[in-house]
Amino acid sequence: MTQRARKRAVPDPAAFPTRHYDLVKEFTIALVVVALLTAALAAVFSSPDAKPVTLASWSRADGADFTATAVTELGGTSGTAEYGPPYNHTPGAGQKLGPVGLQSAAGVRIPVDTANDFVLRPLRDAPEPPAVSAGLAAWAAASAAQRQAWTSAYSDALNKAGGGAPAKGNYGPVPVLIARLLGLARSGALDGELQAEGKFYQTDYTRPLLFLSDGSYLESLARAEHLGGDQWGMMNETGNYPGQAWLWLYTFWYQIDPFKSSGNADALIWGLMALLSLGLMLVPFIPGVRSVPRWTRVYRLIWRTYYREQAVEGNRQE
């Protein structure tokens, strides 16, 4: 018998049982099921499709908060004015990791002068009534100490008024300037002024967002949607899609001490996450840790089909 004759004959495909399979039907069913499941999950777990918050919407909804925030911007006492790098050179400001000042090391890359950028320049660029022009001239002629006294006194008066009209006092040109800025904001002009970059497309929202974040209105909206730092909330997109649930490991640390009570939490958590990420990368090289899969024999559960076949084959050979 020849070598070719000793080979096993190739079975005829027609000898095997067959069954009818409708590919179009299966595809349609799968498409409908996945679409319905996606719509249901999006309805339950989606992020809110909220309208953009602008300086115009803020000033119309809460003029008192806008006014109080504008005064701190003019006086240089707002959160942005005292933030430090990358916006300004505030001494001692910024996140640190041990003795290393991370923000200071990066330097001031987006210079922001809150008094000039948020208040004075928009007022100068807009057509102004005589009273506002006189107020700008008085502000420019005053000393730094006098400006600070005006804004501090007006800010205190606004706080005491609780949203009402402040008591009369020596506030210099501050009330006139801030009232005009509020009018520009409500008209929508201030949003355009703060985004103006001398380019055809205005896509830099840094300054309007910084101005918004210095007030309490934006935070109140965020907390209403459970997006506060202590509410585990996070959202980047608008539309009916799930938020970034994969960031839970990062936000988890903000909920526990010592991080949640530390003013340096951002840098501390960044360093901790960098260390954990490095540890994850080096798992194959860490003695003991790299042997955990072998000790737990999890791999046998994952590859159970292979080990079952190996056991059957071993029994046959015996």
Tab-separated table of C-alpha atoms in Angstrom:
chain	number	residue	atom	x	y	z
A	1	MET	CA	0.000	0.000	0.000
A	2	THR	CA	1.418	3.371	-0.990
A	3	GLN	CA	2.066	6.225	1.399
A	4	ARG	CA	-0.759	8.202	-0.191
A	5	ALA	CA	-3.190	5.331	0.258
A	6	ARG	CA	-2.358	5.052	3.928
A	7	LYS	CA	-3.392	8.676	4.511
A	8	ARG	CA	-6.842	9.237	5.917
A	9	ALA	CA	-9.343	10.264	3.329
A	10	VAL	CA	-10.565	13.843	3.537
A	11	PRO	CA	-14.231	13.796	4.590
A	12	ASP	CA	-16.769	15.233	2.242
A	13	PRO	CA	-18.236	18.508	3.686
A	14	ALA	CA	-21.659	17.415	2.485
A	15	ALA	CA	-21.526	14.464	4.873
A	16	PHE	CA	-21.770	16.761	7.925
A	17	PRO	CA	-25.173	17.872	9.258
A	18	THR	CA	-26.144	21.433	8.387
A	19	ARG	CA	-28.624	23.954	9.703
A	20	HIS	CA	-30.167	27.028	8.166
A	21	TYR	CA	-28.672	30.335	9.402
A	22	ASP	CA	-30.187	33.695	8.499
A	23	LEU	CA	-27.337	36.192	8.866
A	24	VAL	CA	-29.516	39.229	8.092
A	25	LYS	CA	-32.060	38.188	10.726
A	26	GLU	CA	-29.379	37.627	13.370
A	27	PHE	CA	-27.752	40.975	12.572
A	28	THR	CA	-31.076	42.811	12.787
A	29	ILE	CA	-31.943	41.226	16.137
A	30	ALA	CA	-28.508	42.044	17.547
A	31	LEU	CA	-28.710	45.638	16.290
A	32	VAL	CA	-32.157	46.223	17.812
A	33	VAL	CA	-31.224	44.644	21.159
A	34	VAL	CA	-27.981	46.629	21.451
A	35	ALA	CA	-29.721	49.881	20.427
A	36	LEU	CA	-32.475	49.414	23.029
A	37	LEU	CA	-29.959	48.464	25.709
A	38	THR	CA	-27.796	51.488	24.871
A	39	ALA	CA	-30.792	53.833	24.994
A	40	ALA	CA	-31.947	52.403	28.336
A	41	LEU	CA	-28.508	52.630	29.935
A	42	ALA	CA	-28.009	56.163	28.580
A	43	ALA	CA	-31.357	57.230	30.045
A	44	VAL	CA	-30.430	55.866	33.469
A	45	PHE	CA	-26.709	56.651	33.671
A	46	SER	CA	-26.295	59.583	31.287
A	47	SER	CA	-24.743	62.935	32.075
A	48	PRO	CA	-27.120	65.907	32.004
A	49	ASP	CA	-27.359	67.813	28.741
A	50	ALA	CA	-26.879	71.159	30.443
A	51	LYS	CA	-26.702	74.465	28.619
A	52	PRO	CA	-23.319	76.233	28.700
A	53	VAL	CA	-22.857	78.624	31.613
A	54	THR	CA	-21.703	82.043	30.446
A	55	LEU	CA	-20.974	85.356	32.075
A	56	ALA	CA	-24.232	86.605	30.578
A	57	SER	CA	-26.341	83.810	32.078
A	58	TRP	CA	-24.565	84.161	35.424
A	59	SER	CA	-25.049	87.939	35.637
A	60	ARG	CA	-28.728	87.621	34.722
A	61	ALA	CA	-29.426	84.787	37.159
A	62	ASP	CA	-27.394	86.076	40.124
A	63	GLY	CA	-26.318	89.680	39.697
A	64	ALA	CA	-25.320	89.990	43.365
A	65	ASP	CA	-22.824	87.133	43.116
A	66	PHE	CA	-21.430	88.520	39.856
A	67	THR	CA	-21.014	91.970	41.410
A	68	ALA	CA	-19.293	90.651	44.545
A	69	THR	CA	-16.956	88.503	42.432
A	70	ALA	CA	-16.121	91.389	40.069
A	71	VAL	CA	-15.074	93.516	43.048
A	72	THR	CA	-12.625	90.834	44.198
A	73	GLU	CA	-11.243	90.596	40.653
A	74	LEU	CA	-10.715	94.352	40.597
A	75	GLY	CA	-9.117	94.338	44.044
A	76	GLY	CA	-6.867	91.343	43.307
A	77	THR	CA	-8.298	89.209	46.116
A	78	SER	CA	-10.167	86.563	44.083
A	79	GLY	CA	-9.148	82.936	43.864
A	80	THR	CA	-7.595	83.436	40.436
A	81	ALA	CA	-5.716	86.574	41.505
A	82	GLU	CA	-4.103	84.673	44.401
A	83	TYR	CA	-3.756	81.314	42.652
A	84	GLY	CA	-0.154	81.593	41.531
A	85	PRO	CA	1.306	79.787	38.496
A	86	PRO	CA	0.407	79.328	35.708
A	87	TYR	CA	-1.568	82.597	35.971
A	88	ASN	CA	0.493	84.929	38.170
A	89	HIS	CA	3.477	85.192	40.501
A	90	THR	CA	1.672	85.128	43.846
A	91	PRO	CA	4.363	84.368	46.490
A	92	GLY	CA	3.981	81.023	48.264
A	93	ALA	CA	0.987	79.961	46.171
A	94	GLY	CA	0.724	76.693	44.301
A	95	GLN	CA	0.679	72.970	44.916
A	96	LYS	CA	3.814	71.314	46.282
A	97	LEU	CA	5.026	67.747	46.464
A	98	GLY	CA	7.310	67.786	49.481
A	99	PRO	CA	9.797	70.619	48.959
A	100	VAL	CA	9.180	70.707	45.201
A	101	GLY	CA	6.812	73.433	44.029
A	102	LEU	CA	5.193	71.825	40.992
A	103	GLN	CA	3.277	74.914	39.882
A	104	SER	CA	6.239	77.216	40.377
A	105	ALA	CA	8.438	74.847	38.385
A	106	ALA	CA	6.030	75.065	35.446
A	107	GLY	CA	6.098	78.877	35.594
A	108	VAL	CA	3.546	81.463	34.520
A	109	ARG	CA	2.440	80.272	31.083
A	110	ILE	CA	-1.015	81.919	30.961
A	111	PRO	CA	-0.522	85.359	32.511
A	112	VAL	CA	-3.761	86.725	33.975
A	113	ASP	CA	-4.132	90.125	35.635
A	114	THR	CA	-7.677	89.900	36.981
A	115	ALA	CA	-8.144	93.644	37.502
A	116	ASN	CA	-7.039	94.540	33.995
A	117	ASP	CA	-8.191	91.466	32.069
A	118	PHE	CA	-11.585	90.939	33.724
A	119	VAL	CA	-12.670	94.506	34.532
A	120	LEU	CA	-10.625	97.441	33.255
A	121	ARG	CA	-9.772	96.355	29.700
A	122	PRO	CA	-13.362	95.324	28.855
A	123	LEU	CA	-14.556	98.679	30.179
A	124	ARG	CA	-11.950	100.599	28.184
A	125	ASP	CA	-12.726	98.671	24.989
A	126	ALA	CA	-16.482	99.270	25.190
A	127	PRO	CA	-18.145	102.621	24.417
A	128	GLU	CA	-18.411	104.219	27.841
A	129	PRO	CA	-20.670	106.895	29.373
A	130	PRO	CA	-18.805	109.942	30.756
A	131	ALA	CA	-19.195	108.735	34.342
A	132	VAL	CA	-17.451	105.451	33.539
A	133	SER	CA	-14.647	107.215	31.647
A	134	ALA	CA	-14.150	109.496	34.644
A	135	GLY	CA	-14.156	106.460	36.933
A	136	LEU	CA	-11.457	104.749	34.849
A	137	ALA	CA	-9.340	107.906	34.994
A	138	ALA	CA	-9.775	108.150	38.777
A	139	TRP	CA	-8.791	104.495	39.186
A	140	ALA	CA	-5.693	104.936	37.033
A	141	ALA	CA	-4.608	107.995	39.028
A	142	ALA	CA	-5.057	106.363	42.448
A	143	SER	CA	-2.307	104.603	44.371
A	144	ALA	CA	-2.312	100.847	44.957
A	145	ALA	CA	-3.178	101.391	48.623
A	146	GLN	CA	-6.112	103.633	47.728
A	147	ARG	CA	-7.450	101.110	45.204
A	148	GLN	CA	-7.225	98.363	47.797
A	149	ALA	CA	-9.084	100.487	50.342
A	150	TRP	CA	-11.894	101.223	47.869
A	151	THR	CA	-12.437	97.610	46.815
A	152	SER	CA	-12.121	96.264	50.350
A	153	ALA	CA	-14.679	98.739	51.695
A	154	TYR	CA	-17.109	98.060	48.849
A	155	SER	CA	-16.722	94.308	49.196
A	156	ASP	CA	-17.492	94.537	52.926
A	157	ALA	CA	-20.534	96.687	52.209
A	158	LEU	CA	-21.848	94.189	49.659
A	159	ASN	CA	-21.433	91.330	52.125
A	160	LYS	CA	-23.322	93.232	54.818
A	161	ALA	CA	-26.091	94.141	52.362
A	162	GLY	CA	-26.709	90.445	51.617
A	163	GLY	CA	-27.649	91.019	47.984
A	164	GLY	CA	-29.346	94.358	48.570
A	165	ALA	CA	-28.100	97.891	47.999
A	166	PRO	CA	-24.869	98.545	49.938
A	167	ALA	CA	-24.681	101.370	52.448
A	168	LYS	CA	-23.107	104.640	51.365
A	169	GLY	CA	-19.380	104.914	51.867
A	170	ASN	CA	-16.070	105.940	50.371
A	171	TYR	CA	-15.807	103.477	47.528
A	172	GLY	CA	-14.275	105.775	44.930
A	173	PRO	CA	-15.161	104.857	41.339
A	174	VAL	CA	-15.672	101.156	42.160
A	175	PRO	CA	-19.518	101.138	42.193
A	176	VAL	CA	-19.687	102.912	38.822
A	177	LEU	CA	-17.151	100.588	37.202
A	178	ILE	CA	-18.751	97.416	38.561
A	179	ALA	CA	-22.276	98.522	37.619
A	180	ARG	CA	-21.129	99.138	34.048
A	181	LEU	CA	-19.371	95.761	33.972
A	182	LEU	CA	-22.598	94.090	35.127
A	183	GLY	CA	-24.427	95.772	32.256
A	184	LEU	CA	-21.833	94.547	29.752
A	185	ALA	CA	-22.125	91.029	31.145
A	186	ARG	CA	-25.912	90.978	30.911
A	187	SER	CA	-25.755	92.164	27.310
A	188	GLY	CA	-23.376	89.320	26.410
A	189	ALA	CA	-20.566	91.710	25.450
A	190	LEU	CA	-18.299	90.698	28.336
A	191	ASP	CA	-18.101	87.084	27.137
A	192	GLY	CA	-16.796	88.302	23.796
A	193	GLU	CA	-14.356	90.732	25.413
A	194	LEU	CA	-12.777	88.061	27.590
A	195	GLN	CA	-12.442	85.657	24.674
A	196	ALA	CA	-10.958	88.218	22.273
A	197	GLU	CA	-7.572	86.988	21.064
A	198	GLY	CA	-7.202	88.883	17.825
A	199	LYS	CA	-8.069	85.752	15.853
A	200	PHE	CA	-10.987	84.936	13.585
A	201	TYR	CA	-12.050	81.925	15.680
A	202	GLN	CA	-12.343	82.647	19.398
A	203	THR	CA	-11.830	79.291	21.107
A	204	ASP	CA	-9.943	80.158	24.305
A	205	TYR	CA	-12.412	80.090	27.222
A	206	THR	CA	-9.736	80.285	29.938
A	207	ARG	CA	-10.495	83.784	31.181
A	208	PRO	CA	-14.308	83.515	31.208
A	209	LEU	CA	-14.035	80.174	33.004
A	210	LEU	CA	-11.646	81.588	35.616
A	211	PHE	CA	-13.998	84.509	36.223
A	212	LEU	CA	-16.940	82.105	36.587
A	213	SER	CA	-15.061	79.802	38.943
A	214	ASP	CA	-14.238	82.670	41.316
A	215	GLY	CA	-17.937	83.147	42.070
A	216	SER	CA	-20.305	80.814	43.867
A	217	TYR	CA	-22.889	80.502	41.065
A	218	LEU	CA	-20.999	77.936	38.979
A	219	GLU	CA	-20.245	75.808	42.032
A	220	SER	CA	-23.902	75.855	43.077
A	221	LEU	CA	-24.908	74.547	39.654
A	222	ALA	CA	-22.255	71.827	39.846
A	223	ARG	CA	-23.344	70.700	43.301
A	224	ALA	CA	-26.963	70.559	42.172
A	225	GLU	CA	-25.830	67.978	39.599
A	226	HIS	CA	-23.757	66.131	42.250
A	227	LEU	CA	-20.519	67.233	40.628
A	228	GLY	CA	-18.876	68.718	43.706
A	229	GLY	CA	-15.468	67.491	44.767
A	230	ASP	CA	-16.937	65.773	47.839
A	231	GLN	CA	-19.846	64.314	45.866
A	232	TRP	CA	-17.763	61.973	43.697
A	233	GLY	CA	-19.127	63.767	40.655
A	234	MET	CA	-17.335	64.266	37.358
A	235	MET	CA	-18.517	65.177	33.917
A	236	ASN	CA	-16.734	66.426	30.833
A	237	GLU	CA	-19.173	65.987	27.988
A	238	THR	CA	-22.684	67.188	27.357
A	239	GLY	CA	-25.232	64.844	25.866
A	240	ASN	CA	-26.786	61.600	26.950
A	241	TYR	CA	-23.674	59.507	27.465
A	242	PRO	CA	-22.160	57.991	30.626
A	243	GLY	CA	-19.600	60.095	32.449
A	244	GLN	CA	-16.020	59.098	33.166
A	245	ALA	CA	-16.638	56.348	35.702
A	246	TRP	CA	-13.076	55.144	35.140
A	247	LEU	CA	-11.838	58.161	37.110
A	248	TRP	CA	-13.300	56.839	40.375
A	249	LEU	CA	-9.875	55.636	41.554
A	250	TYR	CA	-8.490	59.156	41.235
A	251	THR	CA	-11.432	60.925	42.887
A	252	PHE	CA	-11.609	58.320	45.673
A	253	TRP	CA	-8.592	59.829	47.411
A	254	TYR	CA	-10.254	63.240	47.673
A	255	GLN	CA	-12.934	61.711	49.913
A	256	ILE	CA	-10.600	60.508	52.678
A	257	ASP	CA	-8.091	62.057	55.043
A	258	PRO	CA	-5.500	63.404	54.930
A	259	PHE	CA	-6.266	64.414	51.351
A	260	LYS	CA	-9.776	65.840	51.734
A	261	SER	CA	-8.637	68.288	54.415
A	262	SER	CA	-5.363	69.271	52.735
A	263	GLY	CA	-4.908	72.394	50.654
A	264	ASN	CA	-2.167	70.530	48.840
A	265	ALA	CA	-4.380	67.582	47.882
A	266	ASP	CA	-3.951	67.906	44.112
A	267	ALA	CA	-0.193	67.447	44.246
A	268	LEU	CA	-0.362	64.719	46.906
A	269	ILE	CA	-2.914	62.666	44.973
A	270	TRP	CA	-1.045	63.178	41.722
A	271	GLY	CA	2.118	61.841	43.368
A	272	LEU	CA	0.241	58.898	44.908
A	273	MET	CA	-1.374	57.954	41.588
A	274	ALA	CA	1.989	58.205	39.844
A	275	LEU	CA	3.480	55.867	42.453
A	276	LEU	CA	0.594	53.379	42.125
A	277	SER	CA	0.844	53.464	38.339
A	278	LEU	CA	4.576	52.817	38.535
A	279	GLY	CA	3.938	49.904	40.901
A	280	LEU	CA	1.412	48.440	38.463
A	281	MET	CA	3.938	48.674	35.628
A	282	LEU	CA	6.610	46.947	37.737
A	283	VAL	CA	4.420	44.083	39.012
A	284	PRO	CA	6.330	41.484	36.904
A	285	PHE	CA	9.562	42.555	38.627
A	286	ILE	CA	8.420	42.796	42.269
A	287	PRO	CA	9.265	39.608	44.228
A	288	GLY	CA	6.249	38.133	45.989
A	289	VAL	CA	3.721	40.257	44.142
A	290	ARG	CA	4.575	38.669	40.807
A	291	SER	CA	3.959	35.223	42.334
A	292	VAL	CA	0.396	35.971	43.496
A	293	PRO	CA	-1.218	34.492	40.324
A	294	ARG	CA	0.793	31.286	40.768
A	295	TRP	CA	-0.147	30.982	44.437
A	296	THR	CA	-3.839	31.686	43.881
A	297	ARG	CA	-3.930	29.499	40.731
A	298	VAL	CA	-6.306	31.973	39.104
A	299	TYR	CA	-4.743	31.130	35.772
A	300	ARG	CA	-6.239	27.642	35.991
A	301	LEU	CA	-9.688	29.190	36.251
A	302	ILE	CA	-9.072	31.451	33.277
A	303	TRP	CA	-7.672	28.600	31.130
A	304	ARG	CA	-9.932	25.919	32.593
A	305	THR	CA	-10.828	24.475	29.189
A	306	TYR	CA	-7.165	23.870	28.380
A	307	TYR	CA	-6.421	22.245	31.747
A	308	ARG	CA	-9.553	20.107	31.491
A	309	GLU	CA	-8.431	18.804	28.110
A	310	GLN	CA	-4.926	18.207	29.463
A	311	ALA	CA	-6.364	16.164	32.347
A	312	VAL	CA	-8.477	14.062	29.974
A	313	GLU	CA	-5.492	13.457	27.714
A	314	GLY	CA	-3.361	12.439	30.713
A	315	ASN	CA	-6.013	9.931	31.841
A	316	ARG	CA	-6.097	8.383	28.381
A	317	GLN	CA	-2.355	7.924	28.321
A	318	GLU	CA	-2.476	6.196	31.687
